[in-house]
Amino acid sequence: MFSPDVRRTYEVQGEGWPGLAGYQRRMQMDHHLRMTNQHRLRELKRRQGGAVTMMCLHEPKELETLQARAASRGGRQGQSGGSRTR
């Protein structure tokens, strides 16, 4: 598995993770919905830039780091602003 630093390097270069596209296609429930969501997230990051921090849900250490950063800034740790629906 790639570390967050390596993953971000691939994302910045636009290369993606080797083999990830095939895995995502096999695991997806709805291709159109997944592609629409990716587009929305990329647009959000493009428009909001530094005001938005994106993280991988499969990286517990990254979550801990962001929670600690939010707590040190007076943010509410452990609360998310959204809900998961399928």
PDB file of C-alpha atoms in Angstrom:
ATOM      1  CA  MET A   1       0.000   0.000   0.000  1.00  0.00           C
ATOM      2  CA  PHE A   2       1.159   3.545  -0.622  1.00  0.00           C
ATOM      3  CA  SER A   3       1.872   6.048   2.110  1.00  0.00           C
ATOM      4  CA  PRO A   4      -0.169   9.280   2.085  1.00  0.00           C
ATOM      5  CA  ASP A   5       2.873  11.167   0.725  1.00  0.00           C
ATOM      6  CA  VAL A   6       3.253   8.782  -2.203  1.00  0.00           C
ATOM      7  CA  ARG A   7      -0.498   8.834  -2.836  1.00  0.00           C
ATOM      8  CA  ARG A   8      -0.535  12.629  -2.951  1.00  0.00           C
ATOM      9  CA  THR A   9       2.426  12.613  -5.346  1.00  0.00           C
ATOM     10  CA  TYR A  10       0.459  10.398  -7.725  1.00  0.00           C
ATOM     11  CA  GLU A  11      -2.644  12.572  -7.350  1.00  0.00           C
ATOM     12  CA  VAL A  12      -0.739  15.779  -8.061  1.00  0.00           C
ATOM     13  CA  GLN A  13       0.901  14.244 -11.110  1.00  0.00           C
ATOM     14  CA  GLY A  14      -2.474  12.921 -12.283  1.00  0.00           C
ATOM     15  CA  GLU A  15      -1.179   9.376 -12.566  1.00  0.00           C
ATOM     16  CA  GLY A  16      -3.383   7.685  -9.984  1.00  0.00           C
ATOM     17  CA  TRP A  17      -2.323   4.580  -8.114  1.00  0.00           C
ATOM     18  CA  PRO A  18      -1.098   1.754 -10.341  1.00  0.00           C
ATOM     19  CA  GLY A  19      -3.909  -0.814 -10.633  1.00  0.00           C
ATOM     20  CA  LEU A  20      -6.424   1.322  -8.728  1.00  0.00           C
ATOM     21  CA  ALA A  21      -8.703   2.060 -11.693  1.00  0.00           C
ATOM     22  CA  GLY A  22      -9.327  -1.640 -12.362  1.00  0.00           C
ATOM     23  CA  TYR A  23      -9.970  -2.336  -8.682  1.00  0.00           C
ATOM     24  CA  GLN A  24     -12.411   0.573  -8.435  1.00  0.00           C
ATOM     25  CA  ARG A  25     -14.323  -0.601 -11.507  1.00  0.00           C
ATOM     26  CA  ARG A  26     -14.677  -4.092 -10.013  1.00  0.00           C
ATOM     27  CA  MET A  27     -15.825  -2.762  -6.622  1.00  0.00           C
ATOM     28  CA  GLN A  28     -18.151   0.051  -7.700  1.00  0.00           C
ATOM     29  CA  MET A  29     -21.892  -0.215  -7.337  1.00  0.00           C
ATOM     30  CA  ASP A  30     -22.776   2.585  -9.782  1.00  0.00           C
ATOM     31  CA  HIS A  31     -20.155   3.819 -12.267  1.00  0.00           C
ATOM     32  CA  HIS A  32     -22.003   7.015 -13.211  1.00  0.00           C
ATOM     33  CA  LEU A  33     -22.591   7.968  -9.577  1.00  0.00           C
ATOM     34  CA  ARG A  34     -18.927   7.331  -8.676  1.00  0.00           C
ATOM     35  CA  MET A  35     -17.670   9.403 -11.614  1.00  0.00           C
ATOM     36  CA  THR A  36     -20.115  12.224 -10.793  1.00  0.00           C
ATOM     37  CA  ASN A  37     -18.949  12.262  -7.186  1.00  0.00           C
ATOM     38  CA  GLN A  38     -15.274  12.335  -8.205  1.00  0.00           C
ATOM     39  CA  HIS A  39     -15.975  15.267 -10.503  1.00  0.00           C
ATOM     40  CA  ARG A  40     -17.798  17.134  -7.717  1.00  0.00           C
ATOM     41  CA  LEU A  41     -14.919  16.554  -5.292  1.00  0.00           C
ATOM     42  CA  ARG A  42     -12.315  17.707  -7.807  1.00  0.00           C
ATOM     43  CA  GLU A  43     -14.350  20.848  -8.524  1.00  0.00           C
ATOM     44  CA  LEU A  44     -14.722  21.563  -4.800  1.00  0.00           C
ATOM     45  CA  LYS A  45     -10.969  21.260  -4.298  1.00  0.00           C
ATOM     46  CA  ARG A  46     -10.256  23.376  -7.384  1.00  0.00           C
ATOM     47  CA  ARG A  47     -12.630  26.151  -6.311  1.00  0.00           C
ATOM     48  CA  GLN A  48     -11.973  26.138  -2.570  1.00  0.00           C
ATOM     49  CA  GLY A  49      -8.282  25.213  -2.637  1.00  0.00           C
ATOM     50  CA  GLY A  50      -6.724  25.607   0.789  1.00  0.00           C
ATOM     51  CA  ALA A  51     -10.085  25.948   2.554  1.00  0.00           C
ATOM     52  CA  VAL A  52     -10.810  22.257   1.933  1.00  0.00           C
ATOM     53  CA  THR A  53      -8.852  19.309   3.294  1.00  0.00           C
ATOM     54  CA  MET A  54      -9.527  15.975   1.639  1.00  0.00           C
ATOM     55  CA  MET A  55      -8.523  12.700   3.213  1.00  0.00           C
ATOM     56  CA  CYS A  56      -8.689   9.012   2.504  1.00  0.00           C
ATOM     57  CA  LEU A  57     -11.226   7.074   4.577  1.00  0.00           C
ATOM     58  CA  HIS A  58      -8.849   4.110   4.570  1.00  0.00           C
ATOM     59  CA  GLU A  59      -6.021   5.989   6.316  1.00  0.00           C
ATOM     60  CA  PRO A  60      -6.632   5.956  10.101  1.00  0.00           C
ATOM     61  CA  LYS A  61      -3.353   7.767  10.812  1.00  0.00           C
ATOM     62  CA  GLU A  62      -4.350  10.567   8.467  1.00  0.00           C
ATOM     63  CA  LEU A  63      -7.695  10.874  10.293  1.00  0.00           C
ATOM     64  CA  GLU A  64      -5.930  11.025  13.669  1.00  0.00           C
ATOM     65  CA  THR A  65      -3.591  13.736  12.395  1.00  0.00           C
ATOM     66  CA  LEU A  66      -6.470  15.847  11.074  1.00  0.00           C
ATOM     67  CA  GLN A  67      -8.497  15.354  14.260  1.00  0.00           C
ATOM     68  CA  ALA A  68      -5.538  16.471  16.372  1.00  0.00           C
ATOM     69  CA  ARG A  69      -5.056  19.512  14.151  1.00  0.00           C
ATOM     70  CA  ALA A  70      -8.755  20.423  14.457  1.00  0.00           C
ATOM     71  CA  ALA A  71      -8.684  19.954  18.238  1.00  0.00           C
ATOM     72  CA  SER A  72      -5.639  22.222  18.564  1.00  0.00           C
ATOM     73  CA  ARG A  73      -7.500  24.895  16.596  1.00  0.00           C
ATOM     74  CA  GLY A  74     -10.615  24.575  18.725  1.00  0.00           C
ATOM     75  CA  GLY A  75     -12.510  22.433  16.219  1.00  0.00           C
ATOM     76  CA  ARG A  76     -14.937  19.696  17.212  1.00  0.00           C
ATOM     77  CA  GLN A  77     -13.147  16.371  17.112  1.00  0.00           C
ATOM     78  CA  GLY A  78     -15.039  13.278  15.985  1.00  0.00           C
ATOM     79  CA  GLN A  79     -17.959  15.049  14.341  1.00  0.00           C
ATOM     80  CA  SER A  80     -18.567  15.104  10.634  1.00  0.00           C
ATOM     81  CA  GLY A  81     -20.811  17.442   8.740  1.00  0.00           C
ATOM     82  CA  GLY A  82     -22.266  14.850   6.408  1.00  0.00           C
ATOM     83  CA  SER A  83     -24.023  11.542   6.342  1.00  0.00           C
ATOM     84  CA  ARG A  84     -23.400   8.353   4.413  1.00  0.00           C
ATOM     85  CA  THR A  85     -26.112   7.124   2.139  1.00  0.00           C
ATOM     86  CA  ARG A  86     -26.142   4.403  -0.478  1.00  0.00           C
TER      87      ARG A  86
END
